[in-house]
Amino acid sequence: MTEVRKRPTVAIVGAGAAGTLTAVQLCETATRRRTPLDLVLVDPAPEAGRGTAYATPDPRHRLNVPAGGMSCYPDDPGHFTRWLCRHGEPTVSGADFATRYRYGAYLADTLAQAVVRSHGTVSVRRLRTRAESCTGTPEGPVELHLADGGLLTADSAVLATGPAAPTAAWAPPALRTSPRFVNSPWEPGALDTVREDTADLLLVGTGLTAVDLALTLDRPERTVHAVSRSGLLPQPHALGPAGAMEAPSWPRDLTLNALRRTVYRHVSCSVRTRGDWRPALDSLRPHTARLWRSLTPEERGEFLTHEGALWNTHRHRMAPTTAESVTRARTARRLQVHAGTIADAVENDGQLVVTLANGRTLHVGWVIDCTGPGQRLEDPLWRGLFETGAAVPGPLGMGVATRDGRLLDTQGRSLRPLFTLGAPRRGELWETTAIPEIRVQAAALARHLLAPPARRARRRPVDGLGLPLSTHAEAATAYRNGLDRVLKVRAGAEDAFTRAVALDPGFALGHAALALLGHECGADVDVPRALADAQRCAHERADERERSFVDVITRRVQCADGDRALIRHLDTHPADALALAAAVPTIAFSGATDLDDDYALRLVERTSPAYDGHWFHTSLLAFLRQEQGRLHEAGELAHRALGVEPASGHAVHALAHVHYESGAHEAGRDWLDGWVSGQGRGAVHRAHFSWHIALHELALDDPAAVRRRWFAQLAPGRVTGVRALVDSGSLLWRARLSGNWQGELPTSDVLDTVACEVLERPATAFTALHAAVALTAAGDLPALRRLRDHAAGADPVQREVIAPLCDAFAALVEHRFHEAAHGLDALLPVLRKVGGSAAQREVVEETLLYALVSAGRCDAARRLLDARLDRKAAPRDRRMLAGLPG
């Protein structure tokens, strides 16, 4: 009998930020785990994701957290920044502060995308009404009674209702009943009359709400007063990063006094060492909830009384542009801030006369409540839960009592399937109202509500080398197709892997393969997103080999010991062909570069027993043998592999190098030209094989053939992106250096096809080398220096090789030829670390030759040309040697 899995229903009450984040995580977790789900969002708002915070269209209202901290996904921090780049803000960075309205659009769009991806697994409904009460027994489903008279029955409910509504309990009775008192300023239309008036205003509260409203209501002829007990405005964010800081060591006896001493010492240390208190406070963020729970109720109350305002003004800061606007308004006296409370308010002749506790009197047209959320949840839904004992107020009366997000009843039990997150957990967690905390809670709730299905023992499908795959047969077929195309160096691998994860969104290896192609090969893949998906899936459903591979790709992308992790992985799993392809620097990948020169050969030889003469392994060995200079043996191995698999791009590549390095330029040109026109039509790097043909034509000193080849097979339009940079750009420069390209060099056409990110912030040293070559050919010194600055702060190979290479190339552009030659000559012994082949790295040697001749160092140039001709015959080099002055 086939097991029929029950389709659970989860209701989310509230579709603001917390509800939207929960819905996103539920959609994606259900899809990843292949768990059918009915998801119902209950909220009267016309659009999900806005809530109160992100509905304001005023462009002056900015987030108080940089874009890099506002991703929907805790494991993909750059997601929001990338969304902004794709939606009209291409130059935005993670340090920028987006508008609140843009963030609301991001939340809505992210949910829409998650719903689309979950189609077929998750059914999503929006009910534009309110939930007014909740009934049901602890053993049964949740019953939500709706304002429109409907009844929604769900297996569990998440109450994402946001902060408690303000109560204005601080206001004198005469003020609360006055028509000139605005107690809910974010309600639609609440400020329309205030905007039209020019009378002075009083904002009660000096937090972020007051700051936003002060900017909105600022007028040249108006004074905006703001009053609070402390009279403190939020502190501004720093204009630039001051550097991260480790949290302090916490005392064993964590009383409030001990905590105070520790934090104040930590802040003082930050000011001394970094000139700023912010890194110290930011370092406390991951520990705040634990520290809060460690205090007694009495200590928490004391903290709120004495440090609450100080904490809030330093922890919840203003965007720098907002702070500048506030400073201008205060300097002009249009914004005046007072410390105190309101003692009385009397309406007089169309104005309010407000008396503060210190005796000061303010004459204003309007008083606006900016005190922020109330302490207690008072809407009908929560009131009913409190009255029935299904929920109880949280510590110090703030929010609601929970255990890991699940509501506790009067007996301290969590029997009913009712959950909450965000602001209602404030009493329990203290810091829980910001997106970085809410998104973590949303992800945890999704994992809890959608427990992974029990695994049944069954035979798993395998990849092309017989290794098992944690997926179903259809996705495995697509993955095998993608792997086969990678191993043959043929087009279509990205599409095949994309199909694999579309068929099974929980397939970790499929996501990891896409991340690898995006990172290494410039495939159109959102690499951080694919990597985050791979990590989630590996955590939930993968064997040890698959988890190890995901970890390898993660480290490789993040430049965190990725090469050594890859070698360790292959020691344990030698038959993992995709890992082996990534490790060996050939045409497909740059290989592991942070190891000694012979590691790739030893690796291929060590893994030989796992492949038993397989054509892919033989092709790799052929390529590495030619790198050793064992050209005859390499040729034999390449022909052996091609005899089994004529489409093996690695074997063709090895043979192309054998012809080039042995000086068989005419034979190599003709053989490779025939393969490119025939079997090689489907090669993913067809342009690279054309580049090899052009190298033969360069060596044969045939400038007309080089031009024809470039325009027919290597010009932008036929080749784009990284491939254009590596092949087309380097060929132009080499043609110019050897005198085989006269007239204007069309390097700018190549650069126009390459993203600025790739040119100036490349992920690998191999790409960085070719970016430096192209920028040198274009004479773009500013971009070359930006690349140098990036390399100086990147991985060790970029720091050691690329940064000084950029300096040498810059000297060449500025005609400082002696300096350029010295720098290039010093780099030749370590150039292998960037990866790629000797033929690709030869561009640096040819640039050195040009620098030597230009510097008048003809003897050194003659020695270099003699060495080149000893390695292989080339009419071009003989012509250049003959042309040197005696």
PDB file of N, CA and C in Angstrom, residues 181-227:
ATOM      1  N   PHE A 181      -4.866  65.643  18.646  1.00  0.00           N
ATOM      2  CA  PHE A 181      -3.940  64.607  19.112  1.00  0.00           C
ATOM      3  C   PHE A 181      -3.978  63.440  18.115  1.00  0.00           C
ATOM      4  N   VAL A 182      -2.809  63.079  17.573  1.00  0.00           N
ATOM      5  CA  VAL A 182      -2.697  61.966  16.626  1.00  0.00           C
ATOM      6  C   VAL A 182      -2.010  60.816  17.349  1.00  0.00           C
ATOM      7  N   ASN A 183      -2.802  59.793  17.689  1.00  0.00           N
ATOM      8  CA  ASN A 183      -2.211  58.704  18.484  1.00  0.00           C
ATOM      9  C   ASN A 183      -1.703  57.546  17.624  1.00  0.00           C
ATOM     10  N   SER A 184      -2.053  57.499  16.324  1.00  0.00           N
ATOM     11  CA  SER A 184      -1.565  56.435  15.432  1.00  0.00           C
ATOM     12  C   SER A 184      -1.088  57.085  14.137  1.00  0.00           C
ATOM     13  N   PRO A 185       0.097  57.686  14.137  1.00  0.00           N
ATOM     14  CA  PRO A 185       0.526  58.494  12.985  1.00  0.00           C
ATOM     15  C   PRO A 185       0.750  57.699  11.709  1.00  0.00           C
ATOM     16  N   TRP A 186       0.944  56.366  11.817  1.00  0.00           N
ATOM     17  CA  TRP A 186       1.192  55.577  10.613  1.00  0.00           C
ATOM     18  C   TRP A 186      -0.088  55.077   9.954  1.00  0.00           C
ATOM     19  N   GLU A 187      -1.231  55.321  10.573  1.00  0.00           N
ATOM     20  CA  GLU A 187      -2.488  54.932   9.926  1.00  0.00           C
ATOM     21  C   GLU A 187      -2.667  55.747   8.647  1.00  0.00           C
ATOM     22  N   PRO A 188      -3.167  55.133   7.570  1.00  0.00           N
ATOM     23  CA  PRO A 188      -3.371  55.879   6.324  1.00  0.00           C
ATOM     24  C   PRO A 188      -4.219  57.127   6.544  1.00  0.00           C
ATOM     25  N   GLY A 189      -3.724  58.267   6.083  1.00  0.00           N
ATOM     26  CA  GLY A 189      -4.458  59.521   6.180  1.00  0.00           C
ATOM     27  C   GLY A 189      -4.339  60.222   7.516  1.00  0.00           C
ATOM     28  N   ALA A 190      -3.647  59.630   8.499  1.00  0.00           N
ATOM     29  CA  ALA A 190      -3.609  60.218   9.839  1.00  0.00           C
ATOM     30  C   ALA A 190      -2.921  61.581   9.860  1.00  0.00           C
ATOM     31  N   LEU A 191      -1.986  61.807   8.936  1.00  0.00           N
ATOM     32  CA  LEU A 191      -1.213  63.055   8.951  1.00  0.00           C
ATOM     33  C   LEU A 191      -1.602  64.015   7.825  1.00  0.00           C
ATOM     34  N   ASP A 192      -2.661  63.710   7.100  1.00  0.00           N
ATOM     35  CA  ASP A 192      -3.017  64.568   5.956  1.00  0.00           C
ATOM     36  C   ASP A 192      -3.260  66.011   6.384  1.00  0.00           C
ATOM     37  N   THR A 193      -4.073  66.207   7.421  1.00  0.00           N
ATOM     38  CA  THR A 193      -4.385  67.565   7.875  1.00  0.00           C
ATOM     39  C   THR A 193      -3.160  68.232   8.478  1.00  0.00           C
ATOM     40  N   VAL A 194      -2.340  67.463   9.157  1.00  0.00           N
ATOM     41  CA  VAL A 194      -1.121  68.007   9.771  1.00  0.00           C
ATOM     42  C   VAL A 194      -0.184  68.542   8.694  1.00  0.00           C
ATOM     43  N   ARG A 195      -0.075  67.812   7.587  1.00  0.00           N
ATOM     44  CA  ARG A 195       0.811  68.263   6.500  1.00  0.00           C
ATOM     45  C   ARG A 195       0.339  69.588   5.908  1.00  0.00           C
ATOM     46  N   GLU A 196      -0.967  69.760   5.819  1.00  0.00           N
ATOM     47  CA  GLU A 196      -1.507  70.982   5.206  1.00  0.00           C
ATOM     48  C   GLU A 196      -1.378  72.193   6.126  1.00  0.00           C
ATOM     49  N   ASP A 197      -1.307  71.929   7.434  1.00  0.00           N
ATOM     50  CA  ASP A 197      -1.188  73.006   8.412  1.00  0.00           C
ATOM     51  C   ASP A 197       0.273  73.454   8.500  1.00  0.00           C
ATOM     52  N   THR A 198       0.489  74.657   8.997  1.00  0.00           N
ATOM     53  CA  THR A 198       1.865  75.146   9.196  1.00  0.00           C
ATOM     54  C   THR A 198       2.184  75.362  10.669  1.00  0.00           C
ATOM     55  N   ALA A 199       1.237  74.991  11.552  1.00  0.00           N
ATOM     56  CA  ALA A 199       1.437  75.211  12.980  1.00  0.00           C
ATOM     57  C   ALA A 199       2.579  74.345  13.508  1.00  0.00           C
ATOM     58  N   ASP A 200       3.145  74.787  14.627  1.00  0.00           N
ATOM     59  CA  ASP A 200       4.194  74.008  15.269  1.00  0.00           C
ATOM     60  C   ASP A 200       3.621  72.682  15.769  1.00  0.00           C
ATOM     61  N   LEU A 201       4.531  71.729  15.992  1.00  0.00           N
ATOM     62  CA  LEU A 201       4.124  70.376  16.376  1.00  0.00           C
ATOM     63  C   LEU A 201       4.907  69.936  17.610  1.00  0.00           C
ATOM     64  N   LEU A 202       4.307  68.984  18.324  1.00  0.00           N
ATOM     65  CA  LEU A 202       5.010  68.321  19.409  1.00  0.00           C
ATOM     66  C   LEU A 202       4.977  66.822  19.158  1.00  0.00           C
ATOM     67  N   LEU A 203       6.150  66.237  19.019  1.00  0.00           N
ATOM     68  CA  LEU A 203       6.272  64.792  18.908  1.00  0.00           C
ATOM     69  C   LEU A 203       6.606  64.250  20.292  1.00  0.00           C
ATOM     70  N   VAL A 204       5.810  63.320  20.779  1.00  0.00           N
ATOM     71  CA  VAL A 204       6.068  62.725  22.089  1.00  0.00           C
ATOM     72  C   VAL A 204       6.831  61.424  21.858  1.00  0.00           C
ATOM     73  N   GLY A 205       8.092  61.437  22.225  1.00  0.00           N
ATOM     74  CA  GLY A 205       9.007  60.345  21.913  1.00  0.00           C
ATOM     75  C   GLY A 205      10.131  60.888  21.060  1.00  0.00           C
ATOM     76  N   THR A 206      11.328  60.363  21.243  1.00  0.00           N
ATOM     77  CA  THR A 206      12.480  60.839  20.459  1.00  0.00           C
ATOM     78  C   THR A 206      13.221  59.674  19.800  1.00  0.00           C
ATOM     79  N   GLY A 207      12.513  58.590  19.540  1.00  0.00           N
ATOM     80  CA  GLY A 207      13.122  57.435  18.889  1.00  0.00           C
ATOM     81  C   GLY A 207      13.061  57.544  17.378  1.00  0.00           C
ATOM     82  N   LEU A 208      13.197  56.402  16.705  1.00  0.00           N
ATOM     83  CA  LEU A 208      13.249  56.390  15.248  1.00  0.00           C
ATOM     84  C   LEU A 208      11.942  56.835  14.617  1.00  0.00           C
ATOM     85  N   THR A 209      10.804  56.530  15.261  1.00  0.00           N
ATOM     86  CA  THR A 209       9.522  57.014  14.729  1.00  0.00           C
ATOM     87  C   THR A 209       9.489  58.532  14.728  1.00  0.00           C
ATOM     88  N   ALA A 210       9.911  59.133  15.815  1.00  0.00           N
ATOM     89  CA  ALA A 210       9.932  60.599  15.896  1.00  0.00           C
ATOM     90  C   ALA A 210      10.870  61.189  14.852  1.00  0.00           C
ATOM     91  N   VAL A 211      12.002  60.536  14.624  1.00  0.00           N
ATOM     92  CA  VAL A 211      12.950  61.034  13.626  1.00  0.00           C
ATOM     93  C   VAL A 211      12.308  61.027  12.241  1.00  0.00           C
ATOM     94  N   ASP A 212      11.658  59.914  11.877  1.00  0.00           N
ATOM     95  CA  ASP A 212      11.015  59.831  10.567  1.00  0.00           C
ATOM     96  C   ASP A 212       9.951  60.913  10.406  1.00  0.00           C
ATOM     97  N   LEU A 213       9.113  61.096  11.436  1.00  0.00           N
ATOM     98  CA  LEU A 213       8.044  62.080  11.331  1.00  0.00           C
ATOM     99  C   LEU A 213       8.595  63.504  11.350  1.00  0.00           C
ATOM    100  N   ALA A 214       9.682  63.735  12.070  1.00  0.00           N
ATOM    101  CA  ALA A 214      10.284  65.069  12.067  1.00  0.00           C
ATOM    102  C   ALA A 214      10.751  65.435  10.661  1.00  0.00           C
ATOM    103  N   LEU A 215      11.285  64.466   9.919  1.00  0.00           N
ATOM    104  CA  LEU A 215      11.712  64.732   8.548  1.00  0.00           C
ATOM    105  C   LEU A 215      10.520  64.949   7.627  1.00  0.00           C
ATOM    106  N   THR A 216       9.482  64.138   7.797  1.00  0.00           N
ATOM    107  CA  THR A 216       8.295  64.262   6.949  1.00  0.00           C
ATOM    108  C   THR A 216       7.592  65.596   7.154  1.00  0.00           C
ATOM    109  N   LEU A 217       7.513  66.049   8.400  1.00  0.00           N
ATOM    110  CA  LEU A 217       6.715  67.230   8.735  1.00  0.00           C
ATOM    111  C   LEU A 217       7.554  68.504   8.840  1.00  0.00           C
ATOM    112  N   ASP A 218       8.826  68.410   8.511  1.00  0.00           N
ATOM    113  CA  ASP A 218       9.700  69.589   8.571  1.00  0.00           C
ATOM    114  C   ASP A 218       9.270  70.624   7.529  1.00  0.00           C
ATOM    115  N   ARG A 219       9.114  71.889   7.970  1.00  0.00           N
ATOM    116  CA  ARG A 219       8.772  73.007   7.077  1.00  0.00           C
ATOM    117  C   ARG A 219       9.627  74.212   7.487  1.00  0.00           C
ATOM    118  N   PRO A 220       9.978  75.067   6.552  1.00  0.00           N
ATOM    119  CA  PRO A 220      10.794  76.247   6.923  1.00  0.00           C
ATOM    120  C   PRO A 220      10.124  77.130   7.968  1.00  0.00           C
ATOM    121  N   GLU A 221       8.778  77.208   7.939  1.00  0.00           N
ATOM    122  CA  GLU A 221       8.062  78.124   8.833  1.00  0.00           C
ATOM    123  C   GLU A 221       7.559  77.435  10.100  1.00  0.00           C
ATOM    124  N   ARG A 222       7.968  76.211  10.328  1.00  0.00           N
ATOM    125  CA  ARG A 222       7.421  75.428  11.441  1.00  0.00           C
ATOM    126  C   ARG A 222       8.538  74.991  12.377  1.00  0.00           C
ATOM    127  N   THR A 223       8.224  74.948  13.675  1.00  0.00           N
ATOM    128  CA  THR A 223       9.120  74.348  14.660  1.00  0.00           C
ATOM    129  C   THR A 223       8.526  73.023  15.110  1.00  0.00           C
ATOM    130  N   VAL A 224       9.326  72.001  15.016  1.00  0.00           N
ATOM    131  CA  VAL A 224       8.908  70.676  15.493  1.00  0.00           C
ATOM    132  C   VAL A 224       9.616  70.439  16.817  1.00  0.00           C
ATOM    133  N   HIS A 225       8.814  70.272  17.878  1.00  0.00           N
ATOM    134  CA  HIS A 225       9.347  69.936  19.192  1.00  0.00           C
ATOM    135  C   HIS A 225       9.266  68.426  19.385  1.00  0.00           C
ATOM    136  N   ALA A 226      10.203  67.865  20.091  1.00  0.00           N
ATOM    137  CA  ALA A 226      10.175  66.449  20.432  1.00  0.00           C
ATOM    138  C   ALA A 226      10.559  66.317  21.896  1.00  0.00           C
ATOM    139  N   VAL A 227       9.792  65.520  22.629  1.00  0.00           N
ATOM    140  CA  VAL A 227      10.028  65.379  24.058  1.00  0.00           C
ATOM    141  C   VAL A 227      10.022  63.901  24.439  1.00  0.00           C
TER     142      VAL A 227
END
